[in-house]
JSON list of C-alpha atoms in Angstrom, two decimals:
[
{"chain": "A", "resi": 18, "resn": "MET", "atom": "CA", "xyz": [-2.87, 19.66, -22.09]},
{"chain": "A", "resi": 19, "resn": "ALA", "atom": "CA", "xyz": [-1.55, 18.30, -18.73]},
{"chain": "A", "resi": 20, "resn": "THR", "atom": "CA", "xyz": [-1.16, 20.76, -15.82]},
{"chain": "A", "resi": 21, "resn": "ALA", "atom": "CA", "xyz": [0.86, 20.40, -13.04]},
{"chain": "A", "resi": 22, "resn": "ILE", "atom": "CA", "xyz": [0.85, 22.67, -9.79]},
{"chain": "A", "resi": 23, "resn": "ILE", "atom": "CA", "xyz": [4.15, 23.48, -8.49]},
{"chain": "A", "resi": 24, "resn": "THR", "atom": "CA", "xyz": [3.49, 25.09, -4.86]},
{"chain": "A", "resi": 25, "resn": "GLY", "atom": "CA", "xyz": [6.58, 27.59, -3.57]},
{"chain": "A", "resi": 26, "resn": "ALA", "atom": "CA", "xyz": [7.43, 27.83, -7.65]},
{"chain": "A", "resi": 27, "resn": "SER", "atom": "CA", "xyz": [8.53, 31.60, -7.54]},
{"chain": "A", "resi": 28, "resn": "GLN", "atom": "CA", "xyz": [11.85, 30.70, -7.20]},
{"chain": "A", "resi": 29, "resn": "GLY", "atom": "CA", "xyz": [14.67, 28.34, -6.64]},
{"chain": "A", "resi": 30, "resn": "ILE", "atom": "CA", "xyz": [14.13, 24.92, -6.76]},
{"chain": "A", "resi": 31, "resn": "GLY", "atom": "CA", "xyz": [10.23, 25.66, -7.31]},
{"chain": "A", "resi": 32, "resn": "ALA", "atom": "CA", "xyz": [11.01, 28.16, -10.42]},
{"chain": "A", "resi": 33, "resn": "CYS", "atom": "CA", "xyz": [12.47, 25.36, -12.18]},
{"chain": "A", "resi": 34, "resn": "ILE", "atom": "CA", "xyz": [10.97, 23.21, -11.45]},
{"chain": "A", "resi": 35, "resn": "ALA", "atom": "CA", "xyz": [7.78, 24.91, -13.25]},
{"chain": "A", "resi": 36, "resn": "LYS", "atom": "CA", "xyz": [9.82, 25.75, -16.14]},
{"chain": "A", "resi": 37, "resn": "ARG", "atom": "CA", "xyz": [11.17, 22.14, -16.70]},
{"chain": "A", "resi": 38, "resn": "LEU", "atom": "CA", "xyz": [7.56, 20.82, -16.50]},
{"chain": "A", "resi": 39, "resn": "ALA", "atom": "CA", "xyz": [6.15, 24.05, -19.41]},
{"chain": "A", "resi": 40, "resn": "LYS", "atom": "CA", "xyz": [9.30, 22.73, -21.48]},
{"chain": "A", "resi": 41, "resn": "ASP", "atom": "CA", "xyz": [7.87, 19.37, -21.20]},
{"chain": "A", "resi": 42, "resn": "GLY", "atom": "CA", "xyz": [4.49, 20.56, -22.42]},
{"chain": "A", "resi": 43, "resn": "PHE", "atom": "CA", "xyz": [2.23, 20.61, -18.89]},
{"chain": "A", "resi": 44, "resn": "ASP", "atom": "CA", "xyz": [0.13, 23.89, -18.75]},
{"chain": "A", "resi": 45, "resn": "VAL", "atom": "CA", "xyz": [1.42, 24.74, -14.80]},
{"chain": "A", "resi": 46, "resn": "VAL", "atom": "CA", "xyz": [0.13, 26.34, -12.02]},
{"chain": "A", "resi": 47, "resn": "ILE", "atom": "CA", "xyz": [2.98, 28.36, -9.48]},
{"chain": "A", "resi": 48, "resn": "ASN", "atom": "CA", "xyz": [1.70, 28.87, -6.30]},
{"chain": "A", "resi": 49, "resn": "HIS", "atom": "CA", "xyz": [3.53, 31.31, -3.80]},
{"chain": "A", "resi": 50, "resn": "TYR", "atom": "CA", "xyz": [3.35, 32.37, -0.51]},
{"chain": "A", "resi": 51, "resn": "PRO", "atom": "CA", "xyz": [0.91, 35.83, -0.89]},
{"chain": "A", "resi": 52, "resn": "SER", "atom": "CA", "xyz": [3.30, 38.99, -0.56]},
{"chain": "A", "resi": 53, "resn": "ASP", "atom": "CA", "xyz": [4.13, 41.51, -3.18]},
{"chain": "A", "resi": 54, "resn": "SER", "atom": "CA", "xyz": [7.87, 40.53, -3.87]},
{"chain": "A", "resi": 55, "resn": "ASP", "atom": "CA", "xyz": [6.77, 36.77, -3.58]},
{"chain": "A", "resi": 56, "resn": "ARG", "atom": "CA", "xyz": [4.32, 37.72, -6.44]},
{"chain": "A", "resi": 57, "resn": "GLU", "atom": "CA", "xyz": [6.49, 39.80, -8.57]},
{"chain": "A", "resi": 58, "resn": "LYS", "atom": "CA", "xyz": [8.57, 36.49, -8.64]},
{"chain": "A", "resi": 59, "resn": "ALA", "atom": "CA", "xyz": [6.34, 34.29, -10.43]},
{"chain": "A", "resi": 60, "resn": "LEU", "atom": "CA", "xyz": [4.55, 36.71, -12.81]},
{"chain": "A", "resi": 61, "resn": "ALA", "atom": "CA", "xyz": [7.88, 36.61, -14.06]},
{"chain": "A", "resi": 62, "resn": "VAL", "atom": "CA", "xyz": [8.38, 32.87, -14.27]},
{"chain": "A", "resi": 63, "resn": "ALA", "atom": "CA", "xyz": [5.53, 32.66, -15.44]},
{"chain": "A", "resi": 64, "resn": "GLU", "atom": "CA", "xyz": [6.09, 34.92, -18.25]},
{"chain": "A", "resi": 65, "resn": "GLU", "atom": "CA", "xyz": [9.02, 32.59, -19.28]},
{"chain": "A", "resi": 66, "resn": "CYS", "atom": "CA", "xyz": [6.77, 29.31, -18.83]},
{"chain": "A", "resi": 67, "resn": "ARG", "atom": "CA", "xyz": [4.81, 30.61, -21.24]},
{"chain": "A", "resi": 68, "resn": "THR", "atom": "CA", "xyz": [7.36, 30.92, -24.20]},
{"chain": "A", "resi": 69, "resn": "TYR", "atom": "CA", "xyz": [6.86, 27.03, -24.39]},
{"chain": "A", "resi": 70, "resn": "GLY", "atom": "CA", "xyz": [3.55, 27.96, -25.52]},
{"chain": "A", "resi": 71, "resn": "VAL", "atom": "CA", "xyz": [1.56, 26.61, -22.34]},
{"chain": "A", "resi": 72, "resn": "LYS", "atom": "CA", "xyz": [-0.40, 28.55, -19.94]},
{"chain": "A", "resi": 73, "resn": "ALA", "atom": "CA", "xyz": [0.80, 29.13, -16.94]},
{"chain": "A", "resi": 74, "resn": "GLU", "atom": "CA", "xyz": [-0.82, 31.08, -13.66]},
{"chain": "A", "resi": 75, "resn": "CYS", "atom": "CA", "xyz": [-0.07, 32.17, -10.74]},
{"chain": "A", "resi": 76, "resn": "ILE", "atom": "CA", "xyz": [-1.73, 31.42, -7.79]},
{"chain": "A", "resi": 77, "resn": "ALA", "atom": "CA", "xyz": [-1.38, 33.48, -3.92]},
{"chain": "A", "resi": 78, "resn": "ALA", "atom": "CA", "xyz": [-2.33, 31.06, -1.21]},
{"chain": "A", "resi": 79, "resn": "ASP", "atom": "CA", "xyz": [-0.41, 30.24, 1.83]},
{"chain": "A", "resi": 80, "resn": "VAL", "atom": "CA", "xyz": [-0.49, 26.27, 1.28]},
{"chain": "A", "resi": 81, "resn": "SER", "atom": "CA", "xyz": [0.14, 25.62, 5.60]},
{"chain": "A", "resi": 82, "resn": "LYS", "atom": "CA", "xyz": [-3.59, 27.06, 5.69]},
{"chain": "A", "resi": 83, "resn": "PHE", "atom": "CA", "xyz": [-5.79, 23.79, 4.92]},
{"chain": "A", "resi": 84, "resn": "ASP", "atom": "CA", "xyz": [-8.62, 26.38, 3.64]},
{"chain": "A", "resi": 85, "resn": "GLN", "atom": "CA", "xyz": [-6.15, 28.37, 1.19]},
{"chain": "A", "resi": 86, "resn": "CYS", "atom": "CA", "xyz": [-5.40, 24.91, -0.42]},
{"chain": "A", "resi": 87, "resn": "GLU", "atom": "CA", "xyz": [-8.47, 23.75, -0.44]},
{"chain": "A", "resi": 88, "resn": "ALA", "atom": "CA", "xyz": [-10.19, 27.44, -2.51]},
{"chain": "A", "resi": 89, "resn": "MET", "atom": "CA", "xyz": [-6.69, 27.15, -4.74]},
{"chain": "A", "resi": 90, "resn": "VAL", "atom": "CA", "xyz": [-7.61, 23.25, -5.77]},
{"chain": "A", "resi": 91, "resn": "LYS", "atom": "CA", "xyz": [-11.07, 24.29, -6.60]},
{"chain": "A", "resi": 92, "resn": "GLN", "atom": "CA", "xyz": [-9.76, 27.52, -8.62]},
{"chain": "A", "resi": 93, "resn": "ILE", "atom": "CA", "xyz": [-6.83, 25.16, -10.68]},
{"chain": "A", "resi": 94, "resn": "LYS", "atom": "CA", "xyz": [-10.36, 22.50, -11.43]},
{"chain": "A", "resi": 95, "resn": "ALA", "atom": "CA", "xyz": [-12.34, 24.76, -12.59]},
{"chain": "A", "resi": 96, "resn": "ASP", "atom": "CA", "xyz": [-9.84, 26.59, -14.77]},
{"chain": "A", "resi": 97, "resn": "PHE", "atom": "CA", "xyz": [-8.02, 24.17, -16.25]},
{"chain": "A", "resi": 98, "resn": "GLY", "atom": "CA", "xyz": [-9.97, 21.26, -16.35]},
{"chain": "A", "resi": 99, "resn": "SER", "atom": "CA", "xyz": [-8.23, 18.73, -15.08]},
{"chain": "A", "resi": 100, "resn": "ILE", "atom": "CA", "xyz": [-4.92, 18.19, -12.38]},
{"chain": "A", "resi": 101, "resn": "ASP", "atom": "CA", "xyz": [-2.07, 15.41, -13.47]},
{"chain": "A", "resi": 102, "resn": "ALA", "atom": "CA", "xyz": [0.91, 16.40, -11.69]},
{"chain": "A", "resi": 103, "resn": "LEU", "atom": "CA", "xyz": [1.26, 18.03, -8.00]},
{"chain": "A", "resi": 104, "resn": "VAL", "atom": "CA", "xyz": [5.06, 18.57, -6.67]},
{"chain": "A", "resi": 105, "resn": "ASN", "atom": "CA", "xyz": [5.12, 19.40, -3.04]},
{"chain": "A", "resi": 106, "resn": "ASN", "atom": "CA", "xyz": [8.34, 21.86, -3.10]},
{"chain": "A", "resi": 107, "resn": "ALA", "atom": "CA", "xyz": [7.46, 25.09, -0.73]},
{"chain": "A", "resi": 108, "resn": "GLY", "atom": "CA", "xyz": [9.44, 25.18, 2.13]},
{"chain": "A", "resi": 109, "resn": "ILE", "atom": "CA", "xyz": [11.37, 27.47, 4.41]},
{"chain": "A", "resi": 110, "resn": "THR", "atom": "CA", "xyz": [14.23, 27.15, 7.51]},
{"chain": "A", "resi": 111, "resn": "LYS", "atom": "CA", "xyz": [15.13, 28.47, 11.10]},
{"chain": "A", "resi": 112, "resn": "ASP", "atom": "CA", "xyz": [18.03, 26.96, 11.85]},
{"chain": "A", "resi": 113, "resn": "THR", "atom": "CA", "xyz": [19.65, 26.57, 15.44]},
{"chain": "A", "resi": 114, "resn": "LEU", "atom": "CA", "xyz": [20.74, 23.97, 17.91]},
{"chain": "A", "resi": 115, "resn": "LEU", "atom": "CA", "xyz": [17.83, 22.44, 19.47]},
{"chain": "A", "resi": 116, "resn": "ALA", "atom": "CA", "xyz": [18.53, 24.15, 23.30]},
{"chain": "A", "resi": 117, "resn": "ARG", "atom": "CA", "xyz": [17.95, 27.21, 21.24]},
{"chain": "A", "resi": 118, "resn": "MET", "atom": "CA", "xyz": [15.17, 26.57, 19.20]},
{"chain": "A", "resi": 119, "resn": "LYS", "atom": "CA", "xyz": [12.54, 28.20, 19.51]},
{"chain": "A", "resi": 120, "resn": "GLU", "atom": "CA", "xyz": [8.90, 26.54, 19.94]},
{"chain": "A", "resi": 121, "resn": "GLU", "atom": "CA", "xyz": [7.13, 28.91, 17.83]},
{"chain": "A", "resi": 122, "resn": "ASP", "atom": "CA", "xyz": [10.38, 28.62, 15.17]},
{"chain": "A", "resi": 123, "resn": "TYR", "atom": "CA", "xyz": [9.52, 24.48, 15.66]},
{"chain": "A", "resi": 124, "resn": "ASP", "atom": "CA", "xyz": [5.70, 24.83, 14.36]},
{"chain": "A", "resi": 125, "resn": "ALA", "atom": "CA", "xyz": [6.64, 27.71, 11.82]},
{"chain": "A", "resi": 126, "resn": "VAL", "atom": "CA", "xyz": [8.50, 24.83, 9.80]},
{"chain": "A", "resi": 127, "resn": "ILE", "atom": "CA", "xyz": [6.61, 22.16, 10.30]},
{"chain": "A", "resi": 128, "resn": "ALA", "atom": "CA", "xyz": [3.56, 24.10, 8.89]},
{"chain": "A", "resi": 129, "resn": "VAL", "atom": "CA", "xyz": [4.89, 24.92, 5.45]},
{"chain": "A", "resi": 130, "resn": "ASN", "atom": "CA", "xyz": [7.36, 22.09, 5.28]},
{"chain": "A", "resi": 131, "resn": "GLN", "atom": "CA", "xyz": [4.71, 19.43, 5.55]},
{"chain": "A", "resi": 132, "resn": "LYS", "atom": "CA", "xyz": [1.39, 20.23, 7.10]},
{"chain": "A", "resi": 133, "resn": "SER", "atom": "CA", "xyz": [1.39, 22.09, 3.70]},
{"chain": "A", "resi": 134, "resn": "VAL", "atom": "CA", "xyz": [1.95, 18.85, 1.92]},
{"chain": "A", "resi": 135, "resn": "TYR", "atom": "CA", "xyz": [-0.56, 16.78, 3.84]},
{"chain": "A", "resi": 136, "resn": "ASN", "atom": "CA", "xyz": [-3.09, 19.84, 2.63]},
{"chain": "A", "resi": 137, "resn": "MET", "atom": "CA", "xyz": [-2.29, 19.74, -0.38]},
{"chain": "A", "resi": 138, "resn": "MET", "atom": "CA", "xyz": [-2.48, 16.03, -0.92]},
{"chain": "A", "resi": 139, "resn": "LYS", "atom": "CA", "xyz": [-5.85, 15.89, 0.66]},
{"chain": "A", "resi": 140, "resn": "HIS", "atom": "CA", "xyz": [-7.23, 17.68, -1.76]},
{"chain": "A", "resi": 141, "resn": "VAL", "atom": "CA", "xyz": [-5.52, 17.44, -5.14]},
{"chain": "A", "resi": 142, "resn": "CYS", "atom": "CA", "xyz": [-6.25, 13.28, -4.55]},
{"chain": "A", "resi": 143, "resn": "SER", "atom": "CA", "xyz": [-9.94, 13.77, -5.01]},
{"chain": "A", "resi": 144, "resn": "VAL", "atom": "CA", "xyz": [-9.60, 15.17, -8.04]},
{"chain": "A", "resi": 145, "resn": "MET", "atom": "CA", "xyz": [-6.82, 12.48, -9.39]},
{"chain": "A", "resi": 146, "resn": "MET", "atom": "CA", "xyz": [-9.30, 9.69, -7.47]},
{"chain": "A", "resi": 147, "resn": "LYS", "atom": "CA", "xyz": [-12.26, 10.54, -10.36]},
{"chain": "A", "resi": 148, "resn": "GLN", "atom": "CA", "xyz": [-9.64, 10.75, -13.17]},
{"chain": "A", "resi": 149, "resn": "ARG", "atom": "CA", "xyz": [-8.14, 7.93, -11.98]},
{"chain": "A", "resi": 150, "resn": "HIS", "atom": "CA", "xyz": [-5.19, 9.34, -13.14]},
{"chain": "A", "resi": 151, "resn": "GLY", "atom": "CA", "xyz": [-1.99, 11.04, -11.56]},
{"chain": "A", "resi": 152, "resn": "ARG", "atom": "CA", "xyz": [1.44, 12.22, -10.71]},
{"chain": "A", "resi": 153, "resn": "ILE", "atom": "CA", "xyz": [2.20, 13.41, -6.77]},
{"chain": "A", "resi": 154, "resn": "VAL", "atom": "CA", "xyz": [6.19, 14.62, -6.06]},
{"chain": "A", "resi": 155, "resn": "ASN", "atom": "CA", "xyz": [6.52, 15.56, -2.49]},
{"chain": "A", "resi": 156, "resn": "VAL", "atom": "CA", "xyz": [10.44, 17.52, -2.38]},
{"chain": "A", "resi": 157, "resn": "SER", "atom": "CA", "xyz": [12.03, 15.90, 0.83]},
{"chain": "A", "resi": 158, "resn": "SER", "atom": "CA", "xyz": [16.02, 16.46, 1.90]},
{"chain": "A", "resi": 159, "resn": "VAL", "atom": "CA", "xyz": [18.91, 14.84, 2.80]},
{"chain": "A", "resi": 160, "resn": "ALA", "atom": "CA", "xyz": [18.39, 16.32, 6.01]},
{"chain": "A", "resi": 161, "resn": "GLY", "atom": "CA", "xyz": [14.76, 14.09, 6.33]},
{"chain": "A", "resi": 162, "resn": "LEU", "atom": "CA", "xyz": [16.92, 10.76, 5.45]},
{"chain": "A", "resi": 163, "resn": "TYR", "atom": "CA", "xyz": [19.99, 11.80, 7.37]},
{"chain": "A", "resi": 164, "resn": "GLY", "atom": "CA", "xyz": [19.61, 14.43, 9.94]},
{"chain": "A", "resi": 165, "resn": "ASN", "atom": "CA", "xyz": [21.65, 17.97, 10.53]},
{"chain": "A", "resi": 166, "resn": "PRO", "atom": "CA", "xyz": [22.88, 19.37, 12.96]},
{"chain": "A", "resi": 167, "resn": "GLY", "atom": "CA", "xyz": [21.00, 23.03, 13.70]},
{"chain": "A", "resi": 168, "resn": "GLN", "atom": "CA", "xyz": [17.72, 21.45, 11.87]},
{"chain": "A", "resi": 169, "resn": "VAL", "atom": "CA", "xyz": [15.52, 19.57, 13.84]},
{"chain": "A", "resi": 170, "resn": "ASN", "atom": "CA", "xyz": [12.82, 21.36, 12.65]},
{"chain": "A", "resi": 171, "resn": "TYR", "atom": "CA", "xyz": [13.76, 20.85, 8.63]},
{"chain": "A", "resi": 172, "resn": "SER", "atom": "CA", "xyz": [14.65, 17.14, 9.58]},
{"chain": "A", "resi": 173, "resn": "ALA", "atom": "CA", "xyz": [11.85, 16.49, 11.57]},
{"chain": "A", "resi": 174, "resn": "SER", "atom": "CA", "xyz": [9.32, 17.90, 8.62]},
{"chain": "A", "resi": 175, "resn": "LYS", "atom": "CA", "xyz": [11.42, 16.48, 5.84]},
{"chain": "A", "resi": 176, "resn": "ALA", "atom": "CA", "xyz": [11.30, 13.04, 7.26]},
{"chain": "A", "resi": 177, "resn": "ALA", "atom": "CA", "xyz": [7.55, 13.09, 7.75]},
{"chain": "A", "resi": 178, "resn": "ILE", "atom": "CA", "xyz": [7.25, 13.90, 4.10]},
{"chain": "A", "resi": 179, "resn": "ILE", "atom": "CA", "xyz": [8.81, 10.18, 3.58]},
{"chain": "A", "resi": 180, "resn": "GLY", "atom": "CA", "xyz": [6.58, 8.36, 5.45]},
{"chain": "A", "resi": 181, "resn": "MET", "atom": "CA", "xyz": [3.38, 10.25, 3.52]},
{"chain": "A", "resi": 182, "resn": "THR", "atom": "CA", "xyz": [4.60, 9.67, 0.35]},
{"chain": "A", "resi": 183, "resn": "LYS", "atom": "CA", "xyz": [5.33, 6.05, 1.18]},
{"chain": "A", "resi": 184, "resn": "THR", "atom": "CA", "xyz": [1.55, 5.82, 2.58]},
{"chain": "A", "resi": 185, "resn": "VAL", "atom": "CA", "xyz": [0.12, 8.02, -0.60]},
{"chain": "A", "resi": 186, "resn": "ALA", "atom": "CA", "xyz": [1.29, 5.25, -3.04]},
{"chain": "A", "resi": 187, "resn": "LYS", "atom": "CA", "xyz": [-0.08, 2.28, -0.75]},
{"chain": "A", "resi": 188, "resn": "GLU", "atom": "CA", "xyz": [-3.52, 4.26, -0.73]},
{"chain": "A", "resi": 189, "resn": "PHE", "atom": "CA", "xyz": [-4.10, 5.27, -4.03]},
{"chain": "A", "resi": 190, "resn": "GLY", "atom": "CA", "xyz": [-1.70, 3.28, -6.10]},
{"chain": "A", "resi": 191, "resn": "SER", "atom": "CA", "xyz": [-4.74, 1.34, -7.15]},
{"chain": "A", "resi": 192, "resn": "ARG", "atom": "CA", "xyz": [-6.13, 4.06, -9.35]},
{"chain": "A", "resi": 193, "resn": "ASN", "atom": "CA", "xyz": [-3.10, 4.84, -10.99]},
{"chain": "A", "resi": 194, "resn": "ILE", "atom": "CA", "xyz": [-1.71, 7.66, -8.49]},
{"chain": "A", "resi": 195, "resn": "THR", "atom": "CA", "xyz": [2.02, 7.81, -7.95]},
{"chain": "A", "resi": 196, "resn": "CYS", "atom": "CA", "xyz": [2.99, 9.49, -5.38]},
{"chain": "A", "resi": 197, "resn": "ASN", "atom": "CA", "xyz": [7.73, 9.78, -4.89]},
{"chain": "A", "resi": 198, "resn": "ALA", "atom": "CA", "xyz": [9.88, 11.49, -3.08]},
{"chain": "A", "resi": 199, "resn": "VAL", "atom": "CA", "xyz": [13.22, 13.51, -4.03]},
{"chain": "A", "resi": 200, "resn": "ALA", "atom": "CA", "xyz": [15.77, 14.21, -1.64]},
{"chain": "A", "resi": 201, "resn": "PRO", "atom": "CA", "xyz": [17.87, 16.74, -2.30]},
{"chain": "A", "resi": 202, "resn": "GLY", "atom": "CA", "xyz": [21.43, 17.53, -1.20]},
{"chain": "A", "resi": 203, "resn": "PHE", "atom": "CA", "xyz": [23.20, 20.93, -1.01]},
{"chain": "A", "resi": 204, "resn": "ILE", "atom": "CA", "xyz": [22.16, 22.87, -3.45]},
{"chain": "A", "resi": 205, "resn": "HIS", "atom": "CA", "xyz": [22.59, 26.31, -5.02]},
{"chain": "A", "resi": 206, "resn": "THR", "atom": "CA", "xyz": [19.37, 28.30, -4.64]},
{"chain": "A", "resi": 207, "resn": "PRO", "atom": "CA", "xyz": [18.92, 31.51, -2.10]},
{"chain": "A", "resi": 208, "resn": "MET", "atom": "CA", "xyz": [18.23, 29.40, 0.45]},
{"chain": "A", "resi": 209, "resn": "THR", "atom": "CA", "xyz": [21.88, 27.91, 1.01]},
{"chain": "A", "resi": 210, "resn": "ASP", "atom": "CA", "xyz": [23.28, 31.66, -0.47]},
{"chain": "A", "resi": 211, "resn": "VAL", "atom": "CA", "xyz": [22.97, 32.82, 3.13]},
{"chain": "A", "resi": 212, "resn": "LEU", "atom": "CA", "xyz": [25.04, 30.40, 5.16]},
{"chain": "A", "resi": 213, "resn": "SER", "atom": "CA", "xyz": [28.24, 30.74, 6.16]},
{"chain": "A", "resi": 214, "resn": "GLU", "atom": "CA", "xyz": [31.14, 30.18, 3.25]},
{"chain": "A", "resi": 215, "resn": "GLU", "atom": "CA", "xyz": [33.30, 28.15, 6.40]},
{"chain": "A", "resi": 216, "resn": "LEU", "atom": "CA", "xyz": [29.46, 26.07, 6.56]},
{"chain": "A", "resi": 217, "resn": "LYS", "atom": "CA", "xyz": [29.53, 25.94, 2.92]},
{"chain": "A", "resi": 218, "resn": "ASN", "atom": "CA", "xyz": [33.33, 24.30, 2.24]},
{"chain": "A", "resi": 219, "resn": "LYS", "atom": "CA", "xyz": [32.31, 21.50, 5.56]},
{"chain": "A", "resi": 220, "resn": "MET", "atom": "CA", "xyz": [29.18, 20.51, 3.73]},
{"chain": "A", "resi": 221, "resn": "LEU", "atom": "CA", "xyz": [30.97, 20.31, -0.01]},
{"chain": "A", "resi": 222, "resn": "ALA", "atom": "CA", "xyz": [33.92, 18.40, 1.29]},
{"chain": "A", "resi": 223, "resn": "GLN", "atom": "CA", "xyz": [31.60, 15.38, 1.65]},
{"chain": "A", "resi": 224, "resn": "VAL", "atom": "CA", "xyz": [29.73, 15.75, -1.89]},
{"chain": "A", "resi": 225, "resn": "ALA", "atom": "CA", "xyz": [31.52, 13.13, -3.79]},
{"chain": "A", "resi": 226, "resn": "LEU", "atom": "CA", "xyz": [30.68, 15.01, -7.07]},
{"chain": "A", "resi": 227, "resn": "GLY", "atom": "CA", "xyz": [32.86, 18.05, -5.47]},
{"chain": "A", "resi": 228, "resn": "ARG", "atom": "CA", "xyz": [30.04, 20.66, -6.10]},
{"chain": "A", "resi": 229, "resn": "TYR", "atom": "CA", "xyz": [26.66, 22.33, -5.57]},
{"chain": "A", "resi": 230, "resn": "GLY", "atom": "CA", "xyz": [23.73, 20.23, -7.04]},
{"chain": "A", "resi": 231, "resn": "GLU", "atom": "CA", "xyz": [21.80, 23.15, -8.91]},
{"chain": "A", "resi": 232, "resn": "PRO", "atom": "CA", "xyz": [18.15, 23.44, -8.99]},
{"chain": "A", "resi": 233, "resn": "GLU", "atom": "CA", "xyz": [17.56, 22.56, -12.54]},
{"chain": "A", "resi": 234, "resn": "GLU", "atom": "CA", "xyz": [19.22, 18.66, -11.50]},
{"chain": "A", "resi": 235, "resn": "ILE", "atom": "CA", "xyz": [16.39, 18.62, -9.55]},
{"chain": "A", "resi": 236, "resn": "ALA", "atom": "CA", "xyz": [13.52, 19.35, -11.88]},
{"chain": "A", "resi": 237, "resn": "SER", "atom": "CA", "xyz": [14.84, 17.08, -14.49]},
{"chain": "A", "resi": 238, "resn": "VAL", "atom": "CA", "xyz": [13.95, 14.23, -11.71]},
{"chain": "A", "resi": 239, "resn": "VAL", "atom": "CA", "xyz": [10.76, 15.82, -11.48]},
{"chain": "A", "resi": 240, "resn": "SER", "atom": "CA", "xyz": [10.49, 15.59, -15.33]},
{"chain": "A", "resi": 241, "resn": "PHE", "atom": "CA", "xyz": [10.71, 12.01, -15.24]},
{"chain": "A", "resi": 242, "resn": "LEU", "atom": "CA", "xyz": [8.97, 11.20, -12.09]},
{"chain": "A", "resi": 243, "resn": "VAL", "atom": "CA", "xyz": [5.66, 13.33, -13.38]},
{"chain": "A", "resi": 244, "resn": "SER", "atom": "CA", "xyz": [6.05, 11.06, -17.20]},
{"chain": "A", "resi": 245, "resn": "GLU", "atom": "CA", "xyz": [4.78, 7.98, -18.22]},
{"chain": "A", "resi": 246, "resn": "ASN", "atom": "CA", "xyz": [8.52, 7.02, -18.51]},
{"chain": "A", "resi": 247, "resn": "ALA", "atom": "CA", "xyz": [7.86, 6.72, -14.61]},
{"chain": "A", "resi": 248, "resn": "SER", "atom": "CA", "xyz": [4.76, 5.08, -14.77]},
{"chain": "A", "resi": 249, "resn": "TYR", "atom": "CA", "xyz": [5.76, 2.04, -12.97]},
{"chain": "A", "resi": 250, "resn": "VAL", "atom": "CA", "xyz": [7.92, 3.74, -10.18]},
{"chain": "A", "resi": 251, "resn": "THR", "atom": "CA", "xyz": [6.10, 4.61, -7.00]},
{"chain": "A", "resi": 252, "resn": "GLY", "atom": "CA", "xyz": [6.54, 4.75, -3.06]},
{"chain": "A", "resi": 253, "resn": "GLN", "atom": "CA", "xyz": [10.41, 5.35, -3.87]},
{"chain": "A", "resi": 254, "resn": "VAL", "atom": "CA", "xyz": [12.95, 8.44, -2.22]},
{"chain": "A", "resi": 255, "resn": "ILE", "atom": "CA", "xyz": [15.42, 9.61, -5.13]},
{"chain": "A", "resi": 256, "resn": "GLU", "atom": "CA", "xyz": [18.58, 11.37, -3.01]},
{"chain": "A", "resi": 257, "resn": "ILE", "atom": "CA", "xyz": [19.67, 13.42, -5.70]},
{"chain": "A", "resi": 258, "resn": "SER", "atom": "CA", "xyz": [22.84, 15.22, -3.56]},
{"chain": "A", "resi": 259, "resn": "GLY", "atom": "CA", "xyz": [26.53, 14.22, -5.51]},
{"chain": "A", "resi": 260, "resn": "GLY", "atom": "CA", "xyz": [26.92, 11.04, -3.23]},
{"chain": "A", "resi": 261, "resn": "LEU", "atom": "CA", "xyz": [26.67, 13.52, -0.23]},
{"chain": "A", "resi": 262, "resn": "SER", "atom": "CA", "xyz": [25.79, 10.62, 1.80]},
{"chain": "A", "resi": 263, "resn": "MET", "atom": "CA", "xyz": [28.24, 7.79, 0.88]}
]
């Protein structure tokens, strides 16, 4: 049985990805931030994943911390035997205009959104290289492609992920490891629920399909990228935005 790790998978897009990959037949590791509320949500996701007849384990780790990622990967390798897919989904926002942005808010977003991707790929790639097989999918954003006012920190983190994705694809392609990114647009998640109706309507007006995306629509593309159907796809950034950029 193949094993997939999904970071930040206690809710939103990450939870949907975990459930979709479980449906696809992957044993799944649901990473979540070390808090009681996140643990409770992650356990519920794991329970649903198990209805597909696969193993599902929840592991608490702050993926912005190098050592915690290392310990998590070692535990997963010991418990599951292989790591076949890694989905770097964990992310936060601390939005405000650059003139008002605090240094600690910039640093926090970079640490969680970008450094976590380095941390996880660093530790997982050594496992995948020995296997001579692996699939990595990094969750970027349209903000990383086009920028977004009030999101200097978020846009920087998501743009960096794109560069990291392409570099890792080149470095590890000879070992049969693919690395791709998805760039969601305006997706209906707890992160977007907090936005004002005025901002939501303004953004929807730019979407060709005229609606929010759903987390399941991101999960379906990730499902493709970690499958054998995508064995010759690497170094790509797939925008999933309903035509937001057109």
